[in-house]
Amino acid sequence: PDPKRPFVVTAGSVQIRAVGTAFDVRYRDGEVDVVVHEGKVVVTSLRPDGSPSSAPILAAGERVRSLQGNVQAVESVDRLT
């Protein structure tokens, strides 16, 4: 990975930044679901003006959901899902 060019996924008002990882992002009807399979990601909720709000770091086996830009609590998940 090139730290000057991070891999970032934007889904609605949520940004997910890869930190040497494998992860899934699902975006549907304003809901974002992020599951990390390997490594870590930073999930940043963006305010309407584009500035960052919350930014939990997820590790392998963790998931977070965002409803209309509000990041929920981090949950543990089965690593095979």
PDB file of C-alpha atoms in Angstrom:
ATOM      1  CA  PRO A   1       0.000   0.000   0.000  1.00  0.00           C
ATOM      2  CA  ASP A   2       1.069   3.550  -0.732  1.00  0.00           C
ATOM      3  CA  PRO A   3       0.392   5.812   2.303  1.00  0.00           C
ATOM      4  CA  LYS A   4       0.234   8.812  -0.025  1.00  0.00           C
ATOM      5  CA  ARG A   5      -2.582   7.153  -1.982  1.00  0.00           C
ATOM      6  CA  PRO A   6      -4.830   5.296   0.465  1.00  0.00           C
ATOM      7  CA  PHE A   7      -7.610   3.047  -0.802  1.00  0.00           C
ATOM      8  CA  VAL A   8     -10.868   4.736   0.222  1.00  0.00           C
ATOM      9  CA  VAL A   9     -14.442   3.585  -0.450  1.00  0.00           C
ATOM     10  CA  THR A  10     -17.243   6.149  -0.117  1.00  0.00           C
ATOM     11  CA  ALA A  11     -20.783   4.831   0.424  1.00  0.00           C
ATOM     12  CA  GLY A  12     -23.315   7.596   0.956  1.00  0.00           C
ATOM     13  CA  SER A  13     -22.011   9.716   3.809  1.00  0.00           C
ATOM     14  CA  VAL A  14     -19.568   7.065   5.067  1.00  0.00           C
ATOM     15  CA  GLN A  15     -15.921   6.590   4.063  1.00  0.00           C
ATOM     16  CA  ILE A  16     -13.974   3.362   4.624  1.00  0.00           C
ATOM     17  CA  ARG A  17     -10.162   3.538   4.426  1.00  0.00           C
ATOM     18  CA  ALA A  18      -8.194   0.320   3.994  1.00  0.00           C
ATOM     19  CA  VAL A  19      -5.226  -0.223   6.255  1.00  0.00           C
ATOM     20  CA  GLY A  20      -3.746  -3.390   4.636  1.00  0.00           C
ATOM     21  CA  THR A  21      -6.899  -5.458   4.612  1.00  0.00           C
ATOM     22  CA  ALA A  22      -9.725  -7.448   2.997  1.00  0.00           C
ATOM     23  CA  PHE A  23     -13.238  -6.174   3.644  1.00  0.00           C
ATOM     24  CA  ASP A  24     -16.773  -5.939   2.240  1.00  0.00           C
ATOM     25  CA  VAL A  25     -18.965  -2.850   1.947  1.00  0.00           C
ATOM     26  CA  ARG A  26     -22.675  -3.070   1.205  1.00  0.00           C
ATOM     27  CA  TYR A  27     -24.687   0.087   0.540  1.00  0.00           C
ATOM     28  CA  ARG A  28     -28.454  -0.062   0.140  1.00  0.00           C
ATOM     29  CA  ASP A  29     -31.239   2.438   0.828  1.00  0.00           C
ATOM     30  CA  GLY A  30     -28.999   4.704   2.939  1.00  0.00           C
ATOM     31  CA  GLU A  31     -27.610   1.835   5.054  1.00  0.00           C
ATOM     32  CA  VAL A  32     -23.906   0.977   4.937  1.00  0.00           C
ATOM     33  CA  ASP A  33     -22.645  -2.365   6.256  1.00  0.00           C
ATOM     34  CA  VAL A  34     -18.865  -2.908   6.588  1.00  0.00           C
ATOM     35  CA  VAL A  35     -17.364  -6.318   7.480  1.00  0.00           C
ATOM     36  CA  VAL A  36     -13.596  -6.812   7.878  1.00  0.00           C
ATOM     37  CA  HIS A  37     -12.124 -10.212   6.955  1.00  0.00           C
ATOM     38  CA  GLU A  38      -8.382  -9.394   7.294  1.00  0.00           C
ATOM     39  CA  GLY A  39      -6.433  -6.455   8.675  1.00  0.00           C
ATOM     40  CA  LYS A  40      -8.115  -3.200   9.693  1.00  0.00           C
ATOM     41  CA  VAL A  41     -10.206  -0.393   8.211  1.00  0.00           C
ATOM     42  CA  VAL A  42     -11.138   3.068   9.455  1.00  0.00           C
ATOM     43  CA  VAL A  43     -14.838   3.898   9.009  1.00  0.00           C
ATOM     44  CA  THR A  44     -15.510   7.647   8.953  1.00  0.00           C
ATOM     45  CA  SER A  45     -18.965   9.149   9.118  1.00  0.00           C
ATOM     46  CA  LEU A  46     -19.149  12.417   7.175  1.00  0.00           C
ATOM     47  CA  ARG A  47     -21.198  15.417   8.269  1.00  0.00           C
ATOM     48  CA  PRO A  48     -23.300  17.219   5.637  1.00  0.00           C
ATOM     49  CA  ASP A  49     -20.435  19.708   5.093  1.00  0.00           C
ATOM     50  CA  GLY A  50     -18.051  16.791   4.341  1.00  0.00           C
ATOM     51  CA  SER A  51     -16.072  17.062   7.572  1.00  0.00           C
ATOM     52  CA  PRO A  52     -15.398  13.808   9.469  1.00  0.00           C
ATOM     53  CA  SER A  53     -17.427  12.821  12.507  1.00  0.00           C
ATOM     54  CA  SER A  54     -16.873   9.441  14.151  1.00  0.00           C
ATOM     55  CA  ALA A  55     -14.085   7.140  12.943  1.00  0.00           C
ATOM     56  CA  PRO A  56     -13.996   3.684  14.542  1.00  0.00           C
ATOM     57  CA  ILE A  57     -11.208   1.309  13.533  1.00  0.00           C
ATOM     58  CA  LEU A  58     -12.463  -2.178  12.687  1.00  0.00           C
ATOM     59  CA  ALA A  59     -10.309  -5.292  12.919  1.00  0.00           C
ATOM     60  CA  ALA A  60     -10.782  -8.712  11.311  1.00  0.00           C
ATOM     61  CA  GLY A  61     -14.017 -10.334  12.486  1.00  0.00           C
ATOM     62  CA  GLU A  62     -15.753  -7.016  13.183  1.00  0.00           C
ATOM     63  CA  ARG A  63     -18.666  -5.224  11.525  1.00  0.00           C
ATOM     64  CA  VAL A  64     -20.226  -1.802  11.736  1.00  0.00           C
ATOM     65  CA  ARG A  65     -23.422  -0.448  10.233  1.00  0.00           C
ATOM     66  CA  SER A  66     -24.326   3.108   9.439  1.00  0.00           C
ATOM     67  CA  LEU A  67     -27.924   4.243   9.112  1.00  0.00           C
ATOM     68  CA  GLN A  68     -28.322   7.550   7.290  1.00  0.00           C
ATOM     69  CA  GLY A  69     -24.723   8.456   8.178  1.00  0.00           C
ATOM     70  CA  ASN A  70     -24.945   7.524  11.873  1.00  0.00           C
ATOM     71  CA  VAL A  71     -22.289   4.891  12.608  1.00  0.00           C
ATOM     72  CA  GLN A  72     -23.572   2.246  15.026  1.00  0.00           C
ATOM     73  CA  ALA A  73     -21.598   0.263  17.612  1.00  0.00           C
ATOM     74  CA  VAL A  74     -18.914  -2.150  16.381  1.00  0.00           C
ATOM     75  CA  GLU A  75     -20.037  -5.816  16.501  1.00  0.00           C
ATOM     76  CA  SER A  76     -18.194  -9.134  16.330  1.00  0.00           C
ATOM     77  CA  VAL A  77     -19.130 -11.387  13.400  1.00  0.00           C
ATOM     78  CA  ASP A  78     -18.394 -14.888  12.212  1.00  0.00           C
ATOM     79  CA  ARG A  79     -15.304 -14.491   9.999  1.00  0.00           C
ATOM     80  CA  LEU A  80     -16.827 -16.765   7.344  1.00  0.00           C
ATOM     81  CA  THR A  81     -19.745 -14.415   6.553  1.00  0.00           C
TER      82      THR A  81
END
